[in-house]
């Protein structure tokens, strides 16, 4: 059974701000047949079983993603804002924090680090080139004066 951190109805999810049901990824992975289909989209778990026959993109694509993280595929399709609104109907809970990949939060610090190192990469050659220019000018002016 899923790991539940808090009580409360896990039906509509969005309306109830006081409690969240957490699911482990292994729990989600078990719901991968047409009898029961769960998907993870951006750290949220959706039970799309009853949506299978209604999905405008067809049931095959949902079956392909069944029990897995479908965030990328969902975004790749470029779903409309209506489709994003529809997600709420199928929301049943969140992925357990221990199973969350550093998707958003973990990315930023590494981004900053990369940016910092980029900065260092171009500053050193530029300063080096300027110094070299000065040295060249110095030696050229010395050789012409003597
Ligand atoms: C609960 C999750 C999902 C909902 C509520 C949903 C909803 C929708 C809706 C409303 C459309 C009609 C076009 C639009 O309004 O954007 C659509 C189209 C489509 N969806 Fe989904 N979708 C879901 C998940 C997925 C996933 C995981 C895939 C995986 C690839 C997918 C693939 C597609 C495709 C291929 C189309 C057809 C796009 C087109 O014809 O231009 N959908 N979906």
PDB file of N, CA and C and ligand atoms in Angstrom, residues 39 41 48 51 55-57 61-62 65 70 73-74 77 79-80 83 86-87, ligand 1:
ATOM      1  N   UNK A  39       0.154   7.840 -13.327  1.00  0.00           N
ATOM      2  CA  UNK A  39       1.278   8.535 -13.961  1.00  0.00           C
ATOM      3  C   UNK A  39       1.850   9.549 -12.996  1.00  0.00           C
ATOM      4  N   UNK A  41       3.493  13.246 -13.048  1.00  0.00           N
ATOM      5  CA  UNK A  41       3.806  14.432 -13.847  1.00  0.00           C
ATOM      6  C   UNK A  41       4.235  15.533 -12.889  1.00  0.00           C
ATOM      7  N   UNK A  48      -5.146   7.972 -13.961  1.00  0.00           N
ATOM      8  CA  UNK A  48      -5.811   8.301 -15.227  1.00  0.00           C
ATOM      9  C   UNK A  48      -6.609   7.119 -15.783  1.00  0.00           C
ATOM     10  N   UNK A  51      -9.663   8.023 -17.442  1.00  0.00           N
ATOM     11  CA  UNK A  51      -9.421   8.978 -18.523  1.00  0.00           C
ATOM     12  C   UNK A  51      -8.925   8.283 -19.789  1.00  0.00           C
ATOM     13  N   UNK A  55      -8.943  10.198 -23.426  1.00  0.00           N
ATOM     14  CA  UNK A  55      -7.773  10.999 -23.771  1.00  0.00           C
ATOM     15  C   UNK A  55      -7.743  11.311 -25.267  1.00  0.00           C
ATOM     16  N   UNK A  56      -7.762  12.616 -25.635  1.00  0.00           N
ATOM     17  CA  UNK A  56      -7.772  12.975 -27.066  1.00  0.00           C
ATOM     18  C   UNK A  56      -6.544  12.463 -27.812  1.00  0.00           C
ATOM     19  N   UNK A  57      -5.455  12.246 -27.106  1.00  0.00           N
ATOM     20  CA  UNK A  57      -4.230  11.747 -27.743  1.00  0.00           C
ATOM     21  C   UNK A  57      -4.192  10.227 -27.840  1.00  0.00           C
ATOM     22  N   UNK A  61      -0.691   6.136 -25.828  1.00  0.00           N
ATOM     23  CA  UNK A  61       0.376   6.961 -25.261  1.00  0.00           C
ATOM     24  C   UNK A  61       0.354   6.922 -23.727  1.00  0.00           C
ATOM     25  N   UNK A  62      -0.856   6.843 -23.168  1.00  0.00           N
ATOM     26  CA  UNK A  62      -0.968   6.776 -21.712  1.00  0.00           C
ATOM     27  C   UNK A  62      -0.474   5.415 -21.220  1.00  0.00           C
ATOM     28  N   UNK A  65       3.231   5.201 -20.944  1.00  0.00           N
ATOM     29  CA  UNK A  65       3.815   5.913 -19.803  1.00  0.00           C
ATOM     30  C   UNK A  65       3.332   5.347 -18.470  1.00  0.00           C
ATOM     31  N   UNK A  70       5.843  10.687 -16.489  1.00  0.00           N
ATOM     32  CA  UNK A  70       5.464  11.099 -17.845  1.00  0.00           C
ATOM     33  C   UNK A  70       5.653  12.601 -18.047  1.00  0.00           C
ATOM     34  N   UNK A  73       7.197  13.548 -21.545  1.00  0.00           N
ATOM     35  CA  UNK A  73       6.289  13.273 -22.661  1.00  0.00           C
ATOM     36  C   UNK A  73       5.115  14.243 -22.633  1.00  0.00           C
ATOM     37  N   UNK A  74       4.619  14.516 -21.425  1.00  0.00           N
ATOM     38  CA  UNK A  74       3.490  15.425 -21.288  1.00  0.00           C
ATOM     39  C   UNK A  74       3.851  16.806 -21.815  1.00  0.00           C
ATOM     40  N   UNK A  77       4.492  17.133 -25.820  1.00  0.00           N
ATOM     41  CA  UNK A  77       3.286  17.233 -26.648  1.00  0.00           C
ATOM     42  C   UNK A  77       2.803  18.683 -26.719  1.00  0.00           C
ATOM     43  N   UNK A  79       0.824  20.228 -24.301  1.00  0.00           N
ATOM     44  CA  UNK A  79      -0.585  20.216 -23.888  1.00  0.00           C
ATOM     45  C   UNK A  79      -1.092  21.631 -23.599  1.00  0.00           C
ATOM     46  N   UNK A  80      -2.354  21.860 -23.929  1.00  0.00           N
ATOM     47  CA  UNK A  80      -2.979  23.174 -23.728  1.00  0.00           C
ATOM     48  C   UNK A  80      -3.210  23.434 -22.239  1.00  0.00           C
ATOM     49  N   UNK A  83      -5.813  21.181 -20.912  1.00  0.00           N
ATOM     50  CA  UNK A  83      -5.305  19.861 -20.535  1.00  0.00           C
ATOM     51  C   UNK A  83      -4.678  19.913 -19.148  1.00  0.00           C
ATOM     52  N   UNK A  86      -7.261  19.916 -16.603  1.00  0.00           N
ATOM     53  CA  UNK A  86      -7.861  18.582 -16.463  1.00  0.00           C
ATOM     54  C   UNK A  86      -7.085  17.709 -15.486  1.00  0.00           C
ATOM     55  N   UNK A  87      -5.781  17.966 -15.391  1.00  0.00           N
ATOM     56  CA  UNK A  87      -4.938  17.153 -14.509  1.00  0.00           C
ATOM     57  C   UNK A  87      -5.518  17.076 -13.099  1.00  0.00           C
TER      58      UNK A  87
HETATM   59  C1  LIG B   1      -3.491  13.153 -17.038  1.00  0.00           C
HETATM   60  C2  LIG B   1      -2.649  13.412 -18.013  1.00  0.00           C
HETATM   61  C3  LIG B   1      -3.086  13.968 -19.347  1.00  0.00           C
HETATM   62  C4  LIG B   1      -4.136  14.776 -19.665  1.00  0.00           C
HETATM   63  C5  LIG B   1      -5.163  15.380 -18.713  1.00  0.00           C
HETATM   64  C6  LIG B   1      -4.096  14.971 -21.093  1.00  0.00           C
HETATM   65  C7  LIG B   1      -5.001  15.721 -21.813  1.00  0.00           C
HETATM   66  C8  LIG B   1      -4.943  15.931 -23.164  1.00  0.00           C
HETATM   67  C9  LIG B   1      -5.819  16.813 -23.897  1.00  0.00           C
HETATM   68  C10 LIG B   1      -6.940  17.637 -23.291  1.00  0.00           C
HETATM   69  C11 LIG B   1      -5.461  16.761 -25.178  1.00  0.00           C
HETATM   70  C12 LIG B   1      -6.082  17.568 -26.360  1.00  0.00           C
HETATM   71  C13 LIG B   1      -5.099  18.646 -26.811  1.00  0.00           C
HETATM   72  C14 LIG B   1      -4.851  19.671 -25.723  1.00  0.00           C
HETATM   73  O1  LIG B   1      -5.818  20.250 -25.197  1.00  0.00           O
HETATM   74  O2  LIG B   1      -3.659  19.871 -25.393  1.00  0.00           O
HETATM   75  C15 LIG B   1      -4.369  15.831 -25.286  1.00  0.00           C
HETATM   76  C16 LIG B   1      -3.735  15.485 -26.456  1.00  0.00           C
HETATM   77  C17 LIG B   1      -2.651  14.660 -26.531  1.00  0.00           C
HETATM   78  N1  LIG B   1      -1.984  14.085 -25.490  1.00  0.00           N
HETATM   79 FE1  LIG B   1      -2.536  14.169 -23.575  1.00  0.00          FE
HETATM   80  N2  LIG B   1      -3.036  14.290 -21.621  1.00  0.00           N
HETATM   81  C18 LIG B   1      -2.398  13.658 -20.583  1.00  0.00           C
HETATM   82  C19 LIG B   1      -1.278  12.891 -20.630  1.00  0.00           C
HETATM   83  C20 LIG B   1      -0.581  12.629 -21.778  1.00  0.00           C
HETATM   84  C21 LIG B   1       0.638  11.885 -21.830  1.00  0.00           C
HETATM   85  C22 LIG B   1       1.387  11.300 -20.625  1.00  0.00           C
HETATM   86  C23 LIG B   1       1.008  11.810 -23.103  1.00  0.00           C
HETATM   87  C24 LIG B   1       2.227  11.089 -23.559  1.00  0.00           C
HETATM   88  C25 LIG B   1       2.854  11.238 -24.663  1.00  0.00           C
HETATM   89  C26 LIG B   1       0.007  12.524 -23.901  1.00  0.00           C
HETATM   90  C27 LIG B   1      -0.007  12.655 -25.270  1.00  0.00           C
HETATM   91  C28 LIG B   1      -0.939  13.363 -25.997  1.00  0.00           C
HETATM   92  C29 LIG B   1      -0.953  13.452 -27.440  1.00  0.00           C
HETATM   93  C30 LIG B   1       0.040  12.788 -28.381  1.00  0.00           C
HETATM   94  C31 LIG B   1      -2.009  14.268 -27.774  1.00  0.00           C
HETATM   95  C32 LIG B   1      -2.451  14.648 -29.169  1.00  0.00           C
HETATM   96  C33 LIG B   1      -1.844  15.977 -29.511  1.00  0.00           C
HETATM   97  C34 LIG B   1      -2.325  16.479 -30.840  1.00  0.00           C
HETATM   98  O3  LIG B   1      -3.122  15.813 -31.499  1.00  0.00           O
HETATM   99  O4  LIG B   1      -1.897  17.586 -31.187  1.00  0.00           O
HETATM  100  N3  LIG B   1      -0.940  13.000 -23.039  1.00  0.00           N
HETATM  101  N4  LIG B   1      -4.080  15.340 -24.039  1.00  0.00           N
END
